[in-house]
Amino acid sequence: MEDHNTANLSEPASPAASVASAEIAAEFAALTVEEKEQRRAEWSQELARVEEEINTLRTVLASKTRHASDLKRKLGITVWKEVTDDVNQGLRNIKESTVYQRTESVLKSTGEKTASVFGSITSGITSKLSQMKNSESMRSIEASVGSAYENVKTKVTSRSGSVSSFPDALDENNTSSGLNSPTDSLTK
């Protein structure tokens, strides 16, 4: 049962680690009970030393980090400035990358082609509108609208005899029929 527990201490990360773990497990299984206990005691002592070194390094790192922060504060380097500098450096790195440069080139090319297409579409529409304006159908419509306007203007003038514009004709018609505007009652 003891051999079974030692074989499952950790999952191997790769096939090579699996082979190494199998070899270690086989060697460990071949040891006597006293040798196994001795190995475990050695490993426990080594683990304690390594954990102590890790804790010491963490303490030293924390002390160095505090000292660096104090120096930065004295130099006027703020966290915001550091973040800004890091972001700017990251953007410079991205802009210098070949992927960004290719993307930028493709976007410029696409923009130029799109502008060219829209320019030709606009030119085509302008040309067609100009052709329509100069066509016989459009001239006929313009003449009809102009004639209708002149007829309305003539009728308004002929009814009153002295009116020169449509709004004047409306005003004259309203006063002769006794209609007043809503604001007339306010001014009286």
PDB file of C-alpha atoms in Angstrom:
ATOM      1  CA  MET A   1       0.000   0.000   0.000  1.00  0.00           C
ATOM      2  CA  GLU A   2       2.917   2.358   0.704  1.00  0.00           C
ATOM      3  CA  ASP A   3       4.292   1.790  -2.821  1.00  0.00           C
ATOM      4  CA  HIS A   4       0.903   2.624  -4.321  1.00  0.00           C
ATOM      5  CA  ASN A   5       0.794   6.028  -2.523  1.00  0.00           C
ATOM      6  CA  THR A   6       4.293   7.050  -3.641  1.00  0.00           C
ATOM      7  CA  ALA A   7       3.533   6.325  -7.295  1.00  0.00           C
ATOM      8  CA  ASN A   8       0.618   8.818  -7.259  1.00  0.00           C
ATOM      9  CA  LEU A   9       2.371  11.768  -5.602  1.00  0.00           C
ATOM     10  CA  SER A  10       2.160  13.945  -8.708  1.00  0.00           C
ATOM     11  CA  GLU A  11       0.863  13.816 -12.219  1.00  0.00           C
ATOM     12  CA  PRO A  12       3.619  13.856 -14.856  1.00  0.00           C
ATOM     13  CA  ALA A  13       3.587  16.924 -17.117  1.00  0.00           C
ATOM     14  CA  SER A  14       5.119  15.259 -20.207  1.00  0.00           C
ATOM     15  CA  PRO A  15       6.025  11.787 -21.499  1.00  0.00           C
ATOM     16  CA  ALA A  16       9.650  12.316 -20.441  1.00  0.00           C
ATOM     17  CA  ALA A  17       8.500  13.263 -16.944  1.00  0.00           C
ATOM     18  CA  SER A  18       6.297  10.184 -16.935  1.00  0.00           C
ATOM     19  CA  VAL A  19       9.289   7.963 -17.695  1.00  0.00           C
ATOM     20  CA  ALA A  20      11.389   9.749 -15.048  1.00  0.00           C
ATOM     21  CA  SER A  21       8.577   9.401 -12.491  1.00  0.00           C
ATOM     22  CA  ALA A  22       8.234   5.719 -13.287  1.00  0.00           C
ATOM     23  CA  GLU A  23      11.973   5.217 -12.842  1.00  0.00           C
ATOM     24  CA  ILE A  24      11.979   7.088  -9.507  1.00  0.00           C
ATOM     25  CA  ALA A  25       8.973   5.103  -8.317  1.00  0.00           C
ATOM     26  CA  ALA A  26      10.689   1.847  -9.317  1.00  0.00           C
ATOM     27  CA  GLU A  27      13.878   2.836  -7.489  1.00  0.00           C
ATOM     28  CA  PHE A  28      11.904   3.884  -4.416  1.00  0.00           C
ATOM     29  CA  ALA A  29       9.959   0.614  -4.444  1.00  0.00           C
ATOM     30  CA  ALA A  30      13.225  -1.319  -4.475  1.00  0.00           C
ATOM     31  CA  LEU A  31      14.415   0.325  -1.229  1.00  0.00           C
ATOM     32  CA  THR A  32      14.003  -1.188   2.189  1.00  0.00           C
ATOM     33  CA  VAL A  33      11.618   0.348   4.716  1.00  0.00           C
ATOM     34  CA  GLU A  34      14.514   1.993   6.594  1.00  0.00           C
ATOM     35  CA  GLU A  35      15.969   3.419   3.383  1.00  0.00           C
ATOM     36  CA  LYS A  36      12.554   4.754   2.387  1.00  0.00           C
ATOM     37  CA  GLU A  37      12.153   6.481   5.740  1.00  0.00           C
ATOM     38  CA  GLN A  38      15.677   7.907   5.481  1.00  0.00           C
ATOM     39  CA  ARG A  39      14.957   9.256   1.947  1.00  0.00           C
ATOM     40  CA  ARG A  40      11.708  10.809   3.110  1.00  0.00           C
ATOM     41  CA  ALA A  41      13.488  12.468   6.041  1.00  0.00           C
ATOM     42  CA  GLU A  42      16.163  13.853   3.668  1.00  0.00           C
ATOM     43  CA  TRP A  43      13.519  15.120   1.265  1.00  0.00           C
ATOM     44  CA  SER A  44      11.556  16.698   4.113  1.00  0.00           C
ATOM     45  CA  GLN A  45      14.685  18.497   5.350  1.00  0.00           C
ATOM     46  CA  GLU A  46      15.528  19.674   1.832  1.00  0.00           C
ATOM     47  CA  LEU A  47      11.941  20.846   1.308  1.00  0.00           C
ATOM     48  CA  ALA A  48      12.082  22.816   4.576  1.00  0.00           C
ATOM     49  CA  ARG A  49      15.380  24.463   3.469  1.00  0.00           C
ATOM     50  CA  VAL A  50      13.944  25.371   0.037  1.00  0.00           C
ATOM     51  CA  GLU A  51      10.768  26.811   1.579  1.00  0.00           C
ATOM     52  CA  GLU A  52      12.877  28.834   3.995  1.00  0.00           C
ATOM     53  CA  GLU A  53      14.970  30.177   1.087  1.00  0.00           C
ATOM     54  CA  ILE A  54      11.758  31.066  -0.772  1.00  0.00           C
ATOM     55  CA  ASN A  55      10.461  32.976   2.257  1.00  0.00           C
ATOM     56  CA  THR A  56      13.811  34.777   2.617  1.00  0.00           C
ATOM     57  CA  LEU A  57      13.752  35.726  -1.078  1.00  0.00           C
ATOM     58  CA  ARG A  58      10.164  36.978  -0.728  1.00  0.00           C
ATOM     59  CA  THR A  59      11.205  39.154   2.222  1.00  0.00           C
ATOM     60  CA  VAL A  60      14.209  40.526   0.331  1.00  0.00           C
ATOM     61  CA  LEU A  61      12.058  41.149  -2.755  1.00  0.00           C
ATOM     62  CA  ALA A  62       9.428  42.997  -0.690  1.00  0.00           C
ATOM     63  CA  SER A  63      12.145  45.133   0.898  1.00  0.00           C
ATOM     64  CA  LYS A  64      13.702  45.936  -2.507  1.00  0.00           C
ATOM     65  CA  THR A  65      10.251  46.751  -3.930  1.00  0.00           C
ATOM     66  CA  ARG A  66       9.549  49.189  -1.083  1.00  0.00           C
ATOM     67  CA  HIS A  67      12.973  50.792  -1.561  1.00  0.00           C
ATOM     68  CA  ALA A  68      12.356  51.145  -5.324  1.00  0.00           C
ATOM     69  CA  SER A  69       8.945  52.730  -4.628  1.00  0.00           C
ATOM     70  CA  ASP A  70      10.532  55.227  -2.239  1.00  0.00           C
ATOM     71  CA  LEU A  71      13.165  56.145  -4.823  1.00  0.00           C
ATOM     72  CA  LYS A  72      10.517  56.560  -7.534  1.00  0.00           C
ATOM     73  CA  ARG A  73       8.472  58.779  -5.243  1.00  0.00           C
ATOM     74  CA  LYS A  74      11.544  60.932  -4.541  1.00  0.00           C
ATOM     75  CA  LEU A  75      12.229  61.179  -8.287  1.00  0.00           C
ATOM     76  CA  GLY A  76       8.615  62.152  -8.979  1.00  0.00           C
ATOM     77  CA  ILE A  77       7.788  58.986 -10.863  1.00  0.00           C
ATOM     78  CA  THR A  78       4.147  58.197 -10.195  1.00  0.00           C
ATOM     79  CA  VAL A  79       2.191  55.034 -10.846  1.00  0.00           C
ATOM     80  CA  TRP A  80       0.204  56.906 -13.500  1.00  0.00           C
ATOM     81  CA  LYS A  81       3.433  57.896 -15.284  1.00  0.00           C
ATOM     82  CA  GLU A  82       4.658  54.308 -15.172  1.00  0.00           C
ATOM     83  CA  VAL A  83       1.379  53.017 -16.602  1.00  0.00           C
ATOM     84  CA  THR A  84       1.419  55.701 -19.291  1.00  0.00           C
ATOM     85  CA  ASP A  85       5.016  54.877 -20.192  1.00  0.00           C
ATOM     86  CA  ASP A  86       4.199  51.151 -20.315  1.00  0.00           C
ATOM     87  CA  VAL A  87       1.173  51.753 -22.554  1.00  0.00           C
ATOM     88  CA  ASN A  88       3.166  54.045 -24.847  1.00  0.00           C
ATOM     89  CA  GLN A  89       5.962  51.497 -25.096  1.00  0.00           C
ATOM     90  CA  GLY A  90       3.420  48.787 -25.867  1.00  0.00           C
ATOM     91  CA  LEU A  91       1.901  50.925 -28.620  1.00  0.00           C
ATOM     92  CA  ARG A  92       5.359  51.605 -30.070  1.00  0.00           C
ATOM     93  CA  ASN A  93       6.065  47.872 -30.066  1.00  0.00           C
ATOM     94  CA  ILE A  94       2.762  47.174 -31.819  1.00  0.00           C
ATOM     95  CA  LYS A  95       3.350  49.888 -34.432  1.00  0.00           C
ATOM     96  CA  GLU A  96       6.801  48.518 -35.137  1.00  0.00           C
ATOM     97  CA  SER A  97       5.505  44.992 -35.599  1.00  0.00           C
ATOM     98  CA  THR A  98       5.209  43.671 -39.147  1.00  0.00           C
ATOM     99  CA  VAL A  99       1.623  42.533 -38.569  1.00  0.00           C
ATOM    100  CA  TYR A 100       0.539  46.075 -37.679  1.00  0.00           C
ATOM    101  CA  GLN A 101       2.408  47.535 -40.647  1.00  0.00           C
ATOM    102  CA  ARG A 102       0.772  45.051 -43.032  1.00  0.00           C
ATOM    103  CA  THR A 103      -2.651  45.757 -41.528  1.00  0.00           C
ATOM    104  CA  GLU A 104      -2.111  49.503 -41.807  1.00  0.00           C
ATOM    105  CA  SER A 105      -1.053  49.106 -45.435  1.00  0.00           C
ATOM    106  CA  VAL A 106      -4.134  47.029 -46.253  1.00  0.00           C
ATOM    107  CA  LEU A 107      -6.438  49.540 -44.533  1.00  0.00           C
ATOM    108  CA  LYS A 108      -4.886  52.457 -46.449  1.00  0.00           C
ATOM    109  CA  SER A 109      -5.236  50.604 -49.719  1.00  0.00           C
ATOM    110  CA  THR A 110      -8.843  49.685 -48.939  1.00  0.00           C
ATOM    111  CA  GLY A 111      -9.640  53.288 -48.021  1.00  0.00           C
ATOM    112  CA  GLU A 112      -8.160  54.569 -51.271  1.00  0.00           C
ATOM    113  CA  LYS A 113     -10.106  52.012 -53.310  1.00  0.00           C
ATOM    114  CA  THR A 114     -13.326  52.833 -51.439  1.00  0.00           C
ATOM    115  CA  ALA A 115     -12.829  56.558 -52.046  1.00  0.00           C
ATOM    116  CA  SER A 116     -12.238  55.833 -55.716  1.00  0.00           C
ATOM    117  CA  VAL A 117     -15.420  53.756 -55.964  1.00  0.00           C
ATOM    118  CA  PHE A 118     -17.518  56.416 -54.212  1.00  0.00           C
ATOM    119  CA  GLY A 119     -15.971  59.095 -56.433  1.00  0.00           C
ATOM    120  CA  SER A 120     -16.929  57.215 -59.575  1.00  0.00           C
ATOM    121  CA  ILE A 121     -20.451  56.552 -58.230  1.00  0.00           C
ATOM    122  CA  THR A 122     -20.891  60.250 -57.412  1.00  0.00           C
ATOM    123  CA  SER A 123     -19.563  61.208 -60.830  1.00  0.00           C
ATOM    124  CA  GLY A 124     -21.985  58.794 -62.490  1.00  0.00           C
ATOM    125  CA  ILE A 125     -24.955  60.129 -60.529  1.00  0.00           C
ATOM    126  CA  THR A 126     -24.008  63.727 -61.333  1.00  0.00           C
ATOM    127  CA  SER A 127     -23.702  62.872 -64.998  1.00  0.00           C
ATOM    128  CA  LYS A 128     -27.109  61.145 -65.049  1.00  0.00           C
ATOM    129  CA  LEU A 129     -28.793  64.065 -63.245  1.00  0.00           C
ATOM    130  CA  SER A 130     -27.247  66.488 -65.738  1.00  0.00           C
ATOM    131  CA  GLN A 131     -28.518  64.350 -68.609  1.00  0.00           C
ATOM    132  CA  MET A 132     -31.986  64.233 -67.040  1.00  0.00           C
ATOM    133  CA  LYS A 133     -32.026  68.007 -66.536  1.00  0.00           C
ATOM    134  CA  ASN A 134     -31.242  68.570 -70.195  1.00  0.00           C
ATOM    135  CA  SER A 135     -33.738  65.974 -71.442  1.00  0.00           C
ATOM    136  CA  GLU A 136     -36.973  66.840 -73.278  1.00  0.00           C
ATOM    137  CA  SER A 137     -39.064  65.228 -70.518  1.00  0.00           C
ATOM    138  CA  MET A 138     -37.577  67.458 -67.831  1.00  0.00           C
ATOM    139  CA  ARG A 139     -38.020  70.569 -70.015  1.00  0.00           C
ATOM    140  CA  SER A 140     -41.639  69.610 -70.530  1.00  0.00           C
ATOM    141  CA  ILE A 141     -42.167  69.201 -66.765  1.00  0.00           C
ATOM    142  CA  GLU A 142     -40.474  72.565 -66.077  1.00  0.00           C
ATOM    143  CA  ALA A 143     -42.684  74.255 -68.663  1.00  0.00           C
ATOM    144  CA  SER A 144     -45.824  72.681 -67.177  1.00  0.00           C
ATOM    145  CA  VAL A 145     -44.940  73.738 -63.634  1.00  0.00           C
ATOM    146  CA  GLY A 146     -44.044  77.228 -64.814  1.00  0.00           C
ATOM    147  CA  SER A 147     -47.304  77.494 -66.735  1.00  0.00           C
ATOM    148  CA  ALA A 148     -49.346  76.314 -63.729  1.00  0.00           C
ATOM    149  CA  TYR A 149     -47.643  78.884 -61.519  1.00  0.00           C
ATOM    150  CA  GLU A 150     -48.344  81.679 -63.978  1.00  0.00           C
ATOM    151  CA  ASN A 151     -51.997  80.585 -64.218  1.00  0.00           C
ATOM    152  CA  VAL A 152     -52.432  80.688 -60.429  1.00  0.00           C
ATOM    153  CA  LYS A 153     -50.687  84.050 -60.230  1.00  0.00           C
ATOM    154  CA  THR A 154     -52.856  85.470 -63.036  1.00  0.00           C
ATOM    155  CA  LYS A 155     -56.082  84.219 -61.444  1.00  0.00           C
ATOM    156  CA  VAL A 156     -55.176  85.754 -58.096  1.00  0.00           C
ATOM    157  CA  THR A 157     -54.364  89.050 -59.725  1.00  0.00           C
ATOM    158  CA  SER A 158     -57.441  89.042 -61.944  1.00  0.00           C
ATOM    159  CA  ARG A 159     -59.812  88.412 -58.999  1.00  0.00           C
ATOM    160  CA  SER A 160     -58.607  91.313 -56.957  1.00  0.00           C
ATOM    161  CA  GLY A 161     -57.334  93.526 -59.696  1.00  0.00           C
ATOM    162  CA  SER A 162     -54.478  94.981 -57.644  1.00  0.00           C
ATOM    163  CA  VAL A 163     -52.679  92.128 -55.902  1.00  0.00           C
ATOM    164  CA  SER A 164     -49.090  91.410 -56.907  1.00  0.00           C
ATOM    165  CA  SER A 165     -48.276  88.345 -54.784  1.00  0.00           C
ATOM    166  CA  PHE A 166     -50.014  85.259 -53.474  1.00  0.00           C
ATOM    167  CA  PRO A 167     -49.600  86.179 -49.757  1.00  0.00           C
ATOM    168  CA  ASP A 168     -51.005  89.642 -50.487  1.00  0.00           C
ATOM    169  CA  ALA A 169     -53.986  88.019 -52.201  1.00  0.00           C
ATOM    170  CA  LEU A 170     -54.641  85.859 -49.144  1.00  0.00           C
ATOM    171  CA  ASP A 171     -54.464  88.863 -46.847  1.00  0.00           C
ATOM    172  CA  GLU A 172     -56.840  90.855 -49.044  1.00  0.00           C
ATOM    173  CA  ASN A 173     -59.263  87.927 -49.276  1.00  0.00           C
ATOM    174  CA  ASN A 174     -59.291  87.461 -45.484  1.00  0.00           C
ATOM    175  CA  THR A 175     -59.963  91.132 -44.738  1.00  0.00           C
ATOM    176  CA  SER A 176     -62.685  91.451 -47.354  1.00  0.00           C
ATOM    177  CA  SER A 177     -64.471  88.342 -46.061  1.00  0.00           C
ATOM    178  CA  GLY A 178     -64.224  89.472 -42.449  1.00  0.00           C
ATOM    179  CA  LEU A 179     -61.705  86.790 -41.384  1.00  0.00           C
ATOM    180  CA  ASN A 180     -59.053  87.916 -38.972  1.00  0.00           C
ATOM    181  CA  SER A 181     -55.855  86.268 -37.961  1.00  0.00           C
ATOM    182  CA  PRO A 182     -55.581  84.866 -34.402  1.00  0.00           C
ATOM    183  CA  THR A 183     -53.163  87.627 -33.460  1.00  0.00           C
ATOM    184  CA  ASP A 184     -55.531  90.430 -34.520  1.00  0.00           C
ATOM    185  CA  SER A 185     -57.665  89.988 -31.400  1.00  0.00           C
ATOM    186  CA  LEU A 186     -54.581  90.298 -29.201  1.00  0.00           C
ATOM    187  CA  THR A 187     -53.557  93.635 -30.690  1.00  0.00           C
ATOM    188  CA  LYS A 188     -57.009  95.235 -30.354  1.00  0.00           C
TER     189      LYS A 188
END
